[in-house]
Amino acid sequence: RPAELVPASQLMELLDLSPDLLALLLAHCTHSDWAHCACSCAALRSAVGDQRERCLSATELSLGKLPLLLCPSLRQLSSLRELRLRRVPIGDAHLSAVAGLPQLSLLDLTGAARVTNNGVRLVVAGCPAIEELHLTFCECVGYVVVLEAMRRCPRLRLLRRQPEWMDGTFLTPWGEEHTYYADGAFQFSRASESRGWVCQCRPLPSAGSSDVVE
């Protein structure tokens, strides 16, 4: 709980904890809670300061509990290499802060339904060290930005747009082998190429324009 809600008797017991245990408790608080704790007393202020130093030197971070208002502070984490934002309700505007992380090699945006192609372009342009980009269940992200990322990010080795269990080669009931890749691309073993459904379009008899089909 924020320290301002802790009774004085319990606060004294809290301050009797060793620095390691106190740091462990603070590790499960949000940054907003840290601010409340730092206002309570010198001991908690010192513990919060230590916790912030650990955060600033982190190389891996999961922001499931971080208030979105603090996203601009990400730019201070210049040594951050892994950032996991699974199911965090962020949009393109928040990714402008992520795009300022020069050493970021892994970004997980799984389930970020508000992120669009433009947001991914910010990451592609601002994270030259990116090696893994997870976009599964990002329904506003299209395949065009996948091709752009592959061209512009020489270190990119994995761009995931589908769940891992869908990867691999499968034998269909009609005897073809279908292979599905992490980025959403697929391949099949059919010897002849399908002409597609558009080859079955026919103009309506009463229509004067070939643009009207049945």
Coordinates of N, CA and C in Angstrom, one line a residue:
R1 N 0.8 -1.2 0.0 CA 0.0 0.0 0.0 C 0.9 1.2 0.0
P2 N 0.3 2.4 -0.5 CA 1.1 3.6 -0.4 C 1.3 3.9 1.1
A3 N 2.5 4.5 1.4 CA 2.9 4.6 2.8 C 1.9 5.5 3.6
E4 N 1.3 6.5 2.9 CA 0.4 7.4 3.6 C -0.8 6.7 4.2
L5 N -1.1 5.5 3.7 CA -2.2 4.7 4.2 C -1.9 3.7 5.3
V6 N -0.6 3.7 5.6 CA -0.1 2.7 6.6 C -0.1 3.4 8.0
P7 N -0.8 2.8 9.0 CA -0.8 3.3 10.4 C 0.7 3.5 10.9
A8 N 0.9 4.5 11.8 CA 2.2 4.8 12.3 C 2.8 3.6 13.0
S9 N 2.1 2.8 13.7 CA 2.6 1.6 14.4 C 3.2 0.6 13.4
Q10 N 2.4 0.4 12.3 CA 2.9 -0.5 11.3 C 4.1 0.0 10.5
L11 N 4.1 1.3 10.3 CA 5.2 2.0 9.6 C 6.5 1.8 10.3
M12 N 6.5 1.8 11.6 CA 7.7 1.6 12.4 C 8.2 0.2 12.2
E13 N 7.3 -0.8 12.2 CA 7.6 -2.2 11.9 C 8.2 -2.3 10.5
L14 N 7.6 -1.6 9.6 CA 8.1 -1.7 8.2 C 9.5 -1.2 8.1
L15 N 9.8 -0.1 8.8 CA 11.2 0.5 8.7 C 12.2 -0.4 9.4
D16 N 11.8 -1.3 10.2 CA 12.7 -2.2 10.9 C 13.2 -3.4 9.9
L17 N 12.6 -3.4 8.7 CA 13.0 -4.5 7.8 C 14.4 -4.2 7.3
S18 N 15.0 -5.2 6.8 CA 16.4 -5.0 6.2 C 16.2 -4.3 4.9
P19 N 17.3 -3.7 4.4 CA 17.2 -3.0 3.1 C 16.8 -3.9 2.0
D20 N 17.2 -5.2 2.0 CA 16.8 -6.1 0.9 C 15.3 -6.4 0.9
L21 N 14.8 -6.6 2.1 CA 13.3 -6.9 2.2 C 12.5 -5.6 1.9
L22 N 13.0 -4.5 2.3 CA 12.3 -3.2 2.0 C 12.3 -3.0 0.5
A23 N 13.4 -3.3 -0.2 CA 13.5 -3.1 -1.6 C 12.6 -4.1 -2.3
L24 N 12.4 -5.3 -1.8 CA 11.5 -6.3 -2.4 C 10.1 -5.9 -2.3
L25 N 9.7 -5.3 -1.2 CA 8.3 -4.7 -1.1 C 8.1 -3.6 -2.1
L26 N 9.0 -2.7 -2.2 CA 8.8 -1.6 -3.2 C 8.8 -2.1 -4.6
A27 N 9.5 -3.2 -4.9 CA 9.5 -3.7 -6.3 C 8.2 -4.1 -6.8
H28 N 7.2 -4.3 -5.9 CA 5.9 -4.7 -6.3 C 4.9 -3.6 -6.3
C29 N 5.4 -2.4 -6.1 CA 4.6 -1.1 -6.1 C 4.7 -0.5 -7.5
T30 N 3.7 0.3 -7.8 CA 3.8 1.1 -9.0 C 4.7 2.4 -8.7
H31 N 5.0 3.1 -9.8 CA 5.8 4.3 -9.6 C 5.0 5.4 -8.8
S32 N 3.7 5.3 -9.0 CA 2.8 6.2 -8.2 C 2.9 5.9 -6.7
D33 N 2.9 4.7 -6.3 CA 3.1 4.3 -4.9 C 4.5 4.7 -4.4
W34 N 5.5 4.6 -5.3 CA 6.8 5.1 -4.8 C 6.8 6.5 -4.4
A35 N 6.1 7.3 -5.2 CA 6.0 8.8 -4.9 C 5.3 9.0 -3.5
H36 N 4.3 8.2 -3.2 CA 3.7 8.4 -1.9 C 4.6 7.9 -0.8
C37 N 5.3 6.9 -1.0 CA 6.3 6.4 0.0 C 7.4 7.4 0.3
A38 N 7.9 8.0 -0.8 CA 9.0 8.9 -0.7 C 8.6 10.2 0.2
C39 N 7.3 10.5 0.2 CA 6.9 11.6 1.0 C 6.7 11.3 2.5
S40 N 6.8 10.1 2.9 CA 6.5 9.7 4.2 C 7.6 9.9 5.2
C41 N 8.9 9.6 4.9 CA 10.0 9.7 5.8 C 11.3 9.5 5.0
A42 N 12.4 9.9 5.7 CA 13.7 9.8 5.1 C 14.1 8.4 4.7
A43 N 13.7 7.4 5.6 CA 14.1 6.0 5.3 C 13.4 5.5 4.1
L44 N 12.1 5.7 3.9 CA 11.4 5.3 2.7 C 11.9 6.1 1.5
R45 N 12.2 7.3 1.7 CA 12.7 8.1 0.6 C 14.1 7.6 0.1
S46 N 14.9 7.2 1.0 CA 16.2 6.6 0.6 C 16.0 5.2 -0.2
A47 N 15.0 4.4 0.3 CA 14.7 3.1 -0.3 C 14.1 3.3 -1.7
V48 N 13.3 4.3 -1.8 CA 12.7 4.6 -3.2 C 13.8 5.1 -4.1
G49 N 14.7 5.9 -3.6 CA 15.9 6.4 -4.4 C 16.7 5.2 -4.9
D50 N 17.0 4.2 -4.0 CA 17.7 3.0 -4.5 C 17.0 2.3 -5.5
Q51 N 15.6 2.2 -5.4 CA 14.8 1.4 -6.3 C 14.8 2.1 -7.7
R52 N 14.8 3.4 -7.7 CA 14.8 4.2 -9.0 C 16.2 4.0 -9.7
E53 N 17.3 3.9 -8.9 CA 18.6 3.7 -9.5 C 18.6 2.3 -10.2
R54 N 18.0 1.3 -9.5 CA 17.9 0.0 -10.1 C 17.1 0.0 -11.4
C55 N 16.1 0.8 -11.4 CA 15.2 0.9 -12.6 C 15.9 1.5 -13.8
L56 N 16.7 2.6 -13.5 CA 17.4 3.3 -14.5 C 18.5 2.5 -15.1
S57 N 19.0 1.6 -14.4 CA 20.1 0.8 -14.9 C 19.6 -0.6 -15.4
A58 N 18.3 -0.8 -15.5 CA 17.8 -2.0 -15.9 C 18.0 -2.3 -17.4
T59 N 18.2 -3.6 -17.7 CA 18.3 -3.9 -19.1 C 17.1 -4.7 -19.6
E60 N 16.2 -5.0 -18.7 CA 14.9 -5.7 -19.0 C 13.8 -5.2 -18.1
L61 N 12.7 -4.9 -18.7 CA 11.6 -4.3 -18.0 C 10.2 -4.7 -18.5
S62 N 9.3 -5.0 -17.6 CA 7.9 -5.3 -17.9 C 7.1 -4.3 -17.3
L63 N 6.3 -3.6 -18.1 CA 5.6 -2.4 -17.7 C 4.1 -2.6 -17.5
G64 N 3.7 -3.8 -17.1 CA 2.3 -4.1 -16.9 C 1.6 -3.2 -15.9
K65 N 2.4 -2.7 -14.9 CA 1.8 -1.9 -13.8 C 2.2 -0.5 -13.9
L66 N 3.0 -0.1 -14.9 CA 3.5 1.3 -15.0 C 2.4 2.2 -15.5
P67 N 2.1 3.3 -14.8 CA 1.1 4.2 -15.4 C 1.6 4.8 -16.7
L68 N 0.6 4.9 -17.7 CA 1.0 5.3 -19.0 C 1.5 6.7 -19.0
L69 N 1.1 7.5 -18.0 CA 1.6 8.9 -18.0 C 3.1 9.0 -17.9
L70 N 3.8 7.9 -17.4 CA 5.2 7.9 -17.2 C 6.0 7.3 -18.4
C71 N 5.2 7.0 -19.5 CA 5.9 6.5 -20.7 C 7.0 7.4 -21.2
P72 N 6.9 8.8 -21.1 CA 8.0 9.6 -21.6 C 9.3 9.4 -20.8
S73 N 9.2 8.9 -19.5 CA 10.4 8.7 -18.7 C 11.2 7.5 -19.3
L74 N 10.6 6.8 -20.2 CA 11.4 5.6 -20.7 C 12.7 6.1 -21.4
R75 N 12.7 7.3 -21.9 CA 13.9 7.8 -22.6 C 15.1 7.8 -21.7
Q76 N 14.9 7.9 -20.4 CA 16.0 7.9 -19.5 C 16.7 6.5 -19.4
L77 N 16.0 5.5 -19.8 CA 16.5 4.1 -19.6 C 17.3 3.7 -20.9
S78 N 18.4 4.4 -21.1 CA 19.2 4.3 -22.3 C 19.8 3.0 -22.4
S79 N 20.0 2.2 -21.4 CA 20.6 0.9 -21.5 C 19.6 -0.2 -21.6
L80 N 18.3 0.1 -21.7 CA 17.3 -0.9 -21.7 C 17.4 -1.7 -23.0
R81 N 17.3 -3.0 -22.9 CA 17.4 -3.9 -24.0 C 16.1 -4.7 -24.3
E82 N 15.4 -5.0 -23.2 CA 14.1 -5.7 -23.4 C 13.0 -5.0 -22.8
L83 N 11.9 -4.8 -23.5 CA 10.7 -4.1 -23.0 C 9.5 -4.9 -23.4
R84 N 8.7 -5.3 -22.3 CA 7.6 -6.2 -22.5 C 6.3 -5.4 -22.1
L85 N 5.5 -5.1 -23.1 CA 4.2 -4.4 -22.9 C 3.0 -5.2 -23.3
R86 N 3.0 -6.5 -22.9 CA 1.9 -7.4 -23.3 C 0.6 -6.9 -22.6
R87 N -0.4 -6.7 -23.5 CA -1.7 -6.4 -23.1 C -1.8 -5.1 -22.3
V88 N -0.8 -4.2 -22.5 CA -0.9 -2.9 -21.9 C -1.6 -2.0 -22.9
P89 N -2.6 -1.2 -22.5 CA -3.4 -0.5 -23.4 C -2.7 0.8 -23.9
I90 N -1.7 0.6 -24.8 CA -1.0 1.7 -25.3 C -1.4 2.0 -26.8
G91 N -1.0 3.1 -27.3 CA -1.3 3.5 -28.7 C 0.0 4.0 -29.3
D92 N -0.2 4.6 -30.5 CA 1.0 5.1 -31.2 C 1.7 6.2 -30.5
A93 N 1.0 7.0 -29.8 CA 1.6 8.2 -29.1 C 2.6 7.7 -28.0
H94 N 2.3 6.6 -27.4 CA 3.2 6.1 -26.3 C 4.5 5.5 -27.0
L95 N 4.4 5.0 -28.2 CA 5.5 4.4 -28.8 C 6.6 5.5 -29.3
S96 N 6.2 6.7 -29.3 CA 7.2 7.7 -29.6 C 8.3 7.8 -28.5
A97 N 7.9 7.4 -27.3 CA 8.9 7.3 -26.2 C 9.8 6.1 -26.3
V98 N 9.2 5.0 -26.7 CA 9.9 3.7 -26.9 C 10.9 3.9 -28.0
A99 N 10.6 4.7 -29.0 CA 11.5 4.9 -30.2 C 12.8 5.6 -29.9
G100 N 12.9 6.1 -28.6 CA 14.1 6.8 -28.2 C 15.1 5.9 -27.5
L101 N 14.9 4.6 -27.5 CA 15.8 3.6 -26.8 C 16.8 3.0 -27.8
P102 N 18.0 3.5 -27.8 CA 19.0 3.1 -28.8 C 19.5 1.6 -28.7
Q103 N 19.4 1.0 -27.5 CA 19.9 -0.3 -27.3 C 18.8 -1.4 -27.3
L104 N 17.5 -0.9 -27.5 CA 16.4 -1.9 -27.3 C 16.5 -3.0 -28.4
S105 N 16.5 -4.2 -28.0 CA 16.6 -5.3 -28.9 C 15.4 -6.2 -29.0
L106 N 14.5 -6.1 -27.9 CA 13.3 -6.9 -27.9 C 12.2 -6.0 -27.4
L107 N 11.1 -5.9 -28.2 CA 9.9 -5.2 -27.8 C 8.7 -6.1 -28.0
D108 N 7.9 -6.3 -27.0 CA 6.7 -7.1 -27.0 C 5.5 -6.3 -26.9
L109 N 4.7 -6.1 -27.9 CA 3.5 -5.4 -28.0 C 2.3 -6.3 -28.1
T110 N 2.4 -7.5 -27.7 CA 1.3 -8.5 -27.8 C 0.0 -7.9 -27.2
G111 N -1.1 -7.9 -28.0 CA -2.4 -7.5 -27.5 C -2.6 -6.0 -27.5
A112 N -1.7 -5.2 -28.1 CA -1.8 -3.7 -28.1 C -2.7 -3.4 -29.3
A113 N -4.0 -3.5 -29.0 CA -5.0 -3.3 -30.1 C -5.1 -2.0 -30.7
R114 N -4.5 -0.9 -30.0 CA -4.6 0.4 -30.5 C -3.4 0.9 -31.3
V115 N -2.4 0.0 -31.3 CA -1.2 0.3 -32.1 C -1.4 0.1 -33.6
T116 N -1.0 1.0 -34.4 CA -1.2 0.9 -35.9 C 0.1 0.8 -36.6
N117 N 0.0 0.8 -37.9 CA 1.3 0.8 -38.7 C 2.2 2.0 -38.4
N118 N 1.6 3.1 -38.1 CA 2.4 4.3 -37.8 C 3.2 4.2 -36.6
G119 N 2.6 3.6 -35.5 CA 3.3 3.3 -34.3 C 4.5 2.4 -34.5
V120 N 4.3 1.4 -35.3 CA 5.4 0.4 -35.5 C 6.5 1.1 -36.3
R121 N 6.1 2.0 -37.2 CA 7.1 2.7 -38.0 C 8.0 3.6 -37.1
L122 N 7.4 4.2 -36.0 CA 8.2 4.9 -35.1 C 9.3 4.1 -34.4
V123 N 8.9 2.8 -34.1 CA 9.8 1.9 -33.4 C 10.9 1.5 -34.4
V124 N 10.5 1.2 -35.7 CA 11.5 0.8 -36.7 C 12.5 1.9 -37.0
A125 N 12.0 3.1 -37.0 CA 12.9 4.3 -37.3 C 13.8 4.6 -36.1
G126 N 13.3 4.4 -34.8 CA 14.0 4.9 -33.7 C 14.8 3.9 -32.9
C127 N 14.7 2.6 -33.2 CA 15.3 1.5 -32.5 C 16.2 0.7 -33.4
P128 N 17.4 1.2 -33.7 CA 18.3 0.5 -34.7 C 18.8 -0.8 -34.3
A129 N 18.7 -1.1 -33.0 CA 19.2 -2.4 -32.5 C 18.2 -3.5 -32.3
I130 N 16.9 -3.2 -32.8 CA 15.8 -4.1 -32.6 C 16.1 -5.5 -33.3
E131 N 15.9 -6.6 -32.5 CA 16.1 -7.9 -33.0 C 14.8 -8.7 -33.0
E132 N 13.9 -8.4 -32.0 CA 12.7 -9.1 -31.9 C 11.5 -8.1 -31.7
L133 N 10.5 -8.3 -32.5 CA 9.3 -7.4 -32.4 C 8.1 -8.3 -32.4
H134 N 7.3 -8.2 -31.3 CA 6.1 -9.1 -31.2 C 4.9 -8.2 -31.3
L135 N 4.1 -8.6 -32.4 CA 2.9 -7.8 -32.7 C 1.6 -8.7 -32.8
T136 N 1.7 -9.8 -32.1 CA 0.5 -10.7 -32.1 C -0.7 -10.0 -31.5
F137 N -1.9 -10.2 -32.1 CA -3.1 -9.6 -31.7 C -3.1 -8.1 -31.8
C138 N -2.2 -7.5 -32.6 CA -2.3 -6.1 -32.9 C -3.1 -5.9 -34.1
E139 N -4.4 -5.8 -34.0 CA -5.3 -6.0 -35.1 C -5.2 -4.8 -36.1
C140 N -4.6 -3.7 -35.7 CA -4.5 -2.5 -36.6 C -3.2 -2.4 -37.3
V141 N -2.4 -3.5 -37.2 CA -1.1 -3.5 -37.9 C -1.2 -4.5 -39.1
G142 N -0.8 -4.0 -40.2 CA -0.9 -4.7 -41.5 C 0.4 -5.3 -41.9
Y143 N 0.4 -6.1 -43.0 CA 1.6 -6.8 -43.4 C 2.6 -5.8 -44.1
V144 N 2.0 -4.7 -44.6 CA 2.9 -3.7 -45.3 C 4.0 -3.2 -44.3
V145 N 3.7 -3.1 -43.0 CA 4.8 -2.6 -42.1 C 5.7 -3.7 -41.8
V146 N 5.3 -4.9 -41.9 CA 6.3 -6.1 -41.7 C 7.4 -6.0 -42.8
L147 N 7.0 -5.8 -44.0 CA 7.9 -5.7 -45.1 C 8.9 -4.5 -44.9
E148 N 8.3 -3.4 -44.4 CA 9.1 -2.2 -44.2 C 10.2 -2.5 -43.1
A149 N 9.7 -3.2 -42.0 CA 10.6 -3.5 -40.9 C 11.8 -4.4 -41.4
M150 N 11.4 -5.3 -42.2 CA 12.5 -6.3 -42.7 C 13.5 -5.5 -43.5
R151 N 13.1 -4.5 -44.3 CA 14.0 -3.7 -45.1 C 14.9 -2.8 -44.3
R152 N 14.3 -2.2 -43.2 CA 14.9 -1.1 -42.5 C 15.7 -1.6 -41.3
C153 N 15.5 -2.8 -40.8 CA 16.1 -3.2 -39.5 C 17.0 -4.4 -39.8
P154 N 18.3 -4.2 -40.1 CA 19.2 -5.2 -40.5 C 19.4 -6.3 -39.4
R155 N 19.1 -6.0 -38.1 CA 19.4 -7.0 -37.1 C 18.1 -7.8 -36.7
L156 N 17.0 -7.4 -37.3 CA 15.7 -8.0 -37.0 C 15.7 -9.5 -37.4
R157 N 15.5 -10.4 -36.5 CA 15.5 -11.8 -36.8 C 14.2 -12.5 -36.5
L158 N 13.3 -11.8 -35.7 CA 12.0 -12.3 -35.5 C 11.0 -11.2 -35.4
L159 N 10.0 -11.3 -36.3 CA 8.8 -10.4 -36.2 C 7.6 -11.3 -36.1
R160 N 7.0 -11.3 -35.0 CA 5.9 -12.2 -34.7 C 4.5 -11.5 -34.8
R161 N 3.6 -12.1 -35.7 CA 2.3 -11.6 -35.8 C 1.2 -12.7 -35.5
Q162 N 1.7 -13.8 -35.2 CA 0.7 -14.9 -34.9 C 1.2 -15.7 -33.6
P163 N 0.3 -16.4 -32.9 CA 0.8 -17.2 -31.7 C 1.8 -18.2 -32.2
E164 N 2.7 -18.5 -31.2 CA 3.8 -19.5 -31.6 C 3.3 -20.8 -32.0
W165 N 2.1 -21.3 -31.4 CA 1.6 -22.6 -31.7 C 1.2 -22.7 -33.2
M166 N 1.0 -21.6 -33.9 CA 0.6 -21.7 -35.3 C 1.8 -21.8 -36.2
D167 N 3.0 -21.7 -35.7 CA 4.2 -21.8 -36.6 C 4.4 -23.3 -37.0
G168 N 4.9 -23.5 -38.2 CA 5.3 -24.8 -38.6 C 4.6 -25.3 -39.8
T169 N 4.9 -26.5 -40.2 CA 4.3 -27.2 -41.4 C 3.3 -28.2 -41.0
F170 N 2.1 -28.1 -41.7 CA 1.0 -29.0 -41.4 C 0.5 -29.6 -42.7
L171 N 0.1 -30.9 -42.6 CA -0.4 -31.6 -43.7 C -1.9 -31.5 -43.7
T172 N -2.5 -31.0 -44.9 CA -3.9 -30.8 -45.0 C -4.6 -32.1 -45.3
P173 N -6.0 -32.2 -45.1 CA -6.7 -33.4 -45.5 C -6.6 -33.8 -46.9
W174 N -6.4 -32.8 -47.8 CA -6.3 -33.0 -49.2 C -4.9 -33.2 -49.7
G175 N -3.9 -33.4 -48.8 CA -2.6 -33.8 -49.1 C -1.6 -32.8 -49.4
E176 N -1.9 -31.5 -49.2 CA -0.9 -30.4 -49.4 C -0.2 -30.1 -48.0
E177 N 1.0 -29.7 -48.1 CA 1.7 -29.2 -47.0 C 1.6 -27.7 -46.9
H178 N 1.2 -27.1 -45.8 CA 1.1 -25.7 -45.6 C 2.1 -25.3 -44.5
T179 N 2.9 -24.3 -44.8 CA 3.9 -23.8 -43.8 C 3.5 -22.4 -43.4
Y180 N 3.4 -22.2 -42.1 CA 3.0 -20.8 -41.6 C 4.2 -20.3 -40.8
Y181 N 4.6 -19.0 -41.0 CA 5.7 -18.4 -40.4 C 5.3 -17.4 -39.4
A182 N 6.2 -17.0 -38.5 CA 5.8 -16.1 -37.3 C 5.3 -14.8 -37.8
D183 N 5.8 -14.3 -38.9 CA 5.3 -12.9 -39.4 C 4.0 -12.9 -40.1
G184 N 3.4 -14.1 -40.2 CA 2.1 -14.2 -40.9 C 2.1 -14.7 -42.3
A185 N 3.3 -14.8 -42.9 CA 3.5 -15.3 -44.2 C 3.3 -16.8 -44.2
F186 N 2.9 -17.4 -45.4 CA 2.7 -18.8 -45.5 C 3.2 -19.3 -46.8
Q187 N 3.3 -20.6 -46.9 CA 3.8 -21.3 -48.1 C 3.1 -22.6 -48.2
F188 N 2.8 -23.0 -49.5 CA 2.1 -24.3 -49.6 C 2.8 -25.1 -50.8
S189 N 2.6 -26.4 -50.8 CA 3.3 -27.3 -51.7 C 2.5 -27.6 -53.0
R190 N 1.5 -26.9 -53.2 CA 0.7 -27.1 -54.4 C 1.5 -26.9 -55.7
A191 N 1.4 -27.9 -56.6 CA 2.2 -27.8 -57.9 C 1.6 -26.8 -58.8
S192 N 0.3 -26.6 -58.8 CA -0.3 -25.6 -59.7 C -0.8 -24.4 -58.9
E193 N -0.7 -23.3 -59.5 CA -1.2 -22.1 -58.7 C -2.6 -21.8 -59.0
S194 N -3.3 -21.5 -57.9 CA -4.8 -21.1 -58.0 C -4.9 -19.8 -58.7
R195 N -6.0 -19.7 -59.6 CA -6.2 -18.4 -60.3 C -7.0 -17.5 -59.4
G196 N -7.5 -17.9 -58.2 CA -8.2 -17.0 -57.3 C -9.7 -16.9 -57.6
W197 N -10.4 -16.3 -56.6 CA -11.9 -16.2 -56.8 C -12.3 -15.2 -57.9
V198 N -11.4 -14.2 -58.1 CA -11.8 -13.2 -59.1 C -11.9 -13.8 -60.5
C199 N -11.3 -14.9 -60.8 CA -11.5 -15.6 -62.1 C -12.9 -16.1 -62.3
Q200 N -13.7 -16.2 -61.2 CA -15.0 -16.7 -61.3 C -16.0 -15.6 -61.5
C201 N -15.6 -14.3 -61.5 CA -16.5 -13.2 -61.6 C -17.1 -13.1 -63.0
R202 N -18.3 -12.8 -63.1 CA -19.0 -12.7 -64.4 C -19.9 -11.4 -64.4
P203 N -20.0 -10.7 -65.5 CA -20.9 -9.5 -65.5 C -22.3 -9.9 -65.4
L204 N -23.1 -9.2 -64.7 CA -24.6 -9.5 -64.7 C -25.2 -9.2 -66.1
P205 N -26.1 -10.1 -66.5 CA -26.7 -10.0 -67.8 C -27.3 -8.6 -68.1
S206 N -27.9 -8.0 -67.1 CA -28.6 -6.7 -67.3 C -27.7 -5.5 -67.1
A207 N -26.5 -5.8 -66.7 CA -25.6 -4.6 -66.4 C -24.9 -4.1 -67.6
G208 N -24.8 -2.8 -67.7 CA -24.1 -2.2 -68.8 C -22.6 -2.0 -68.5
S209 N -22.2 -2.3 -67.3 CA -20.8 -2.0 -67.0 C -20.2 -3.3 -66.5
S210 N -18.9 -3.5 -66.9 CA -18.2 -4.7 -66.4 C -17.8 -4.6 -65.0
D211 N -18.0 -3.5 -64.3 CA -17.7 -3.3 -62.9 C -18.7 -4.0 -62.0
V212 N -19.9 -4.4 -62.6 CA -20.9 -5.1 -61.8 C -20.8 -6.6 -62.0
V213 N -20.6 -7.3 -61.0 CA -20.3 -8.8 -61.1 C -21.3 -9.6 -60.3
E214 N -21.4 -10.8 -60.6 CA -22.2 -11.7 -59.7 C -21.3 -12.6 -59.0

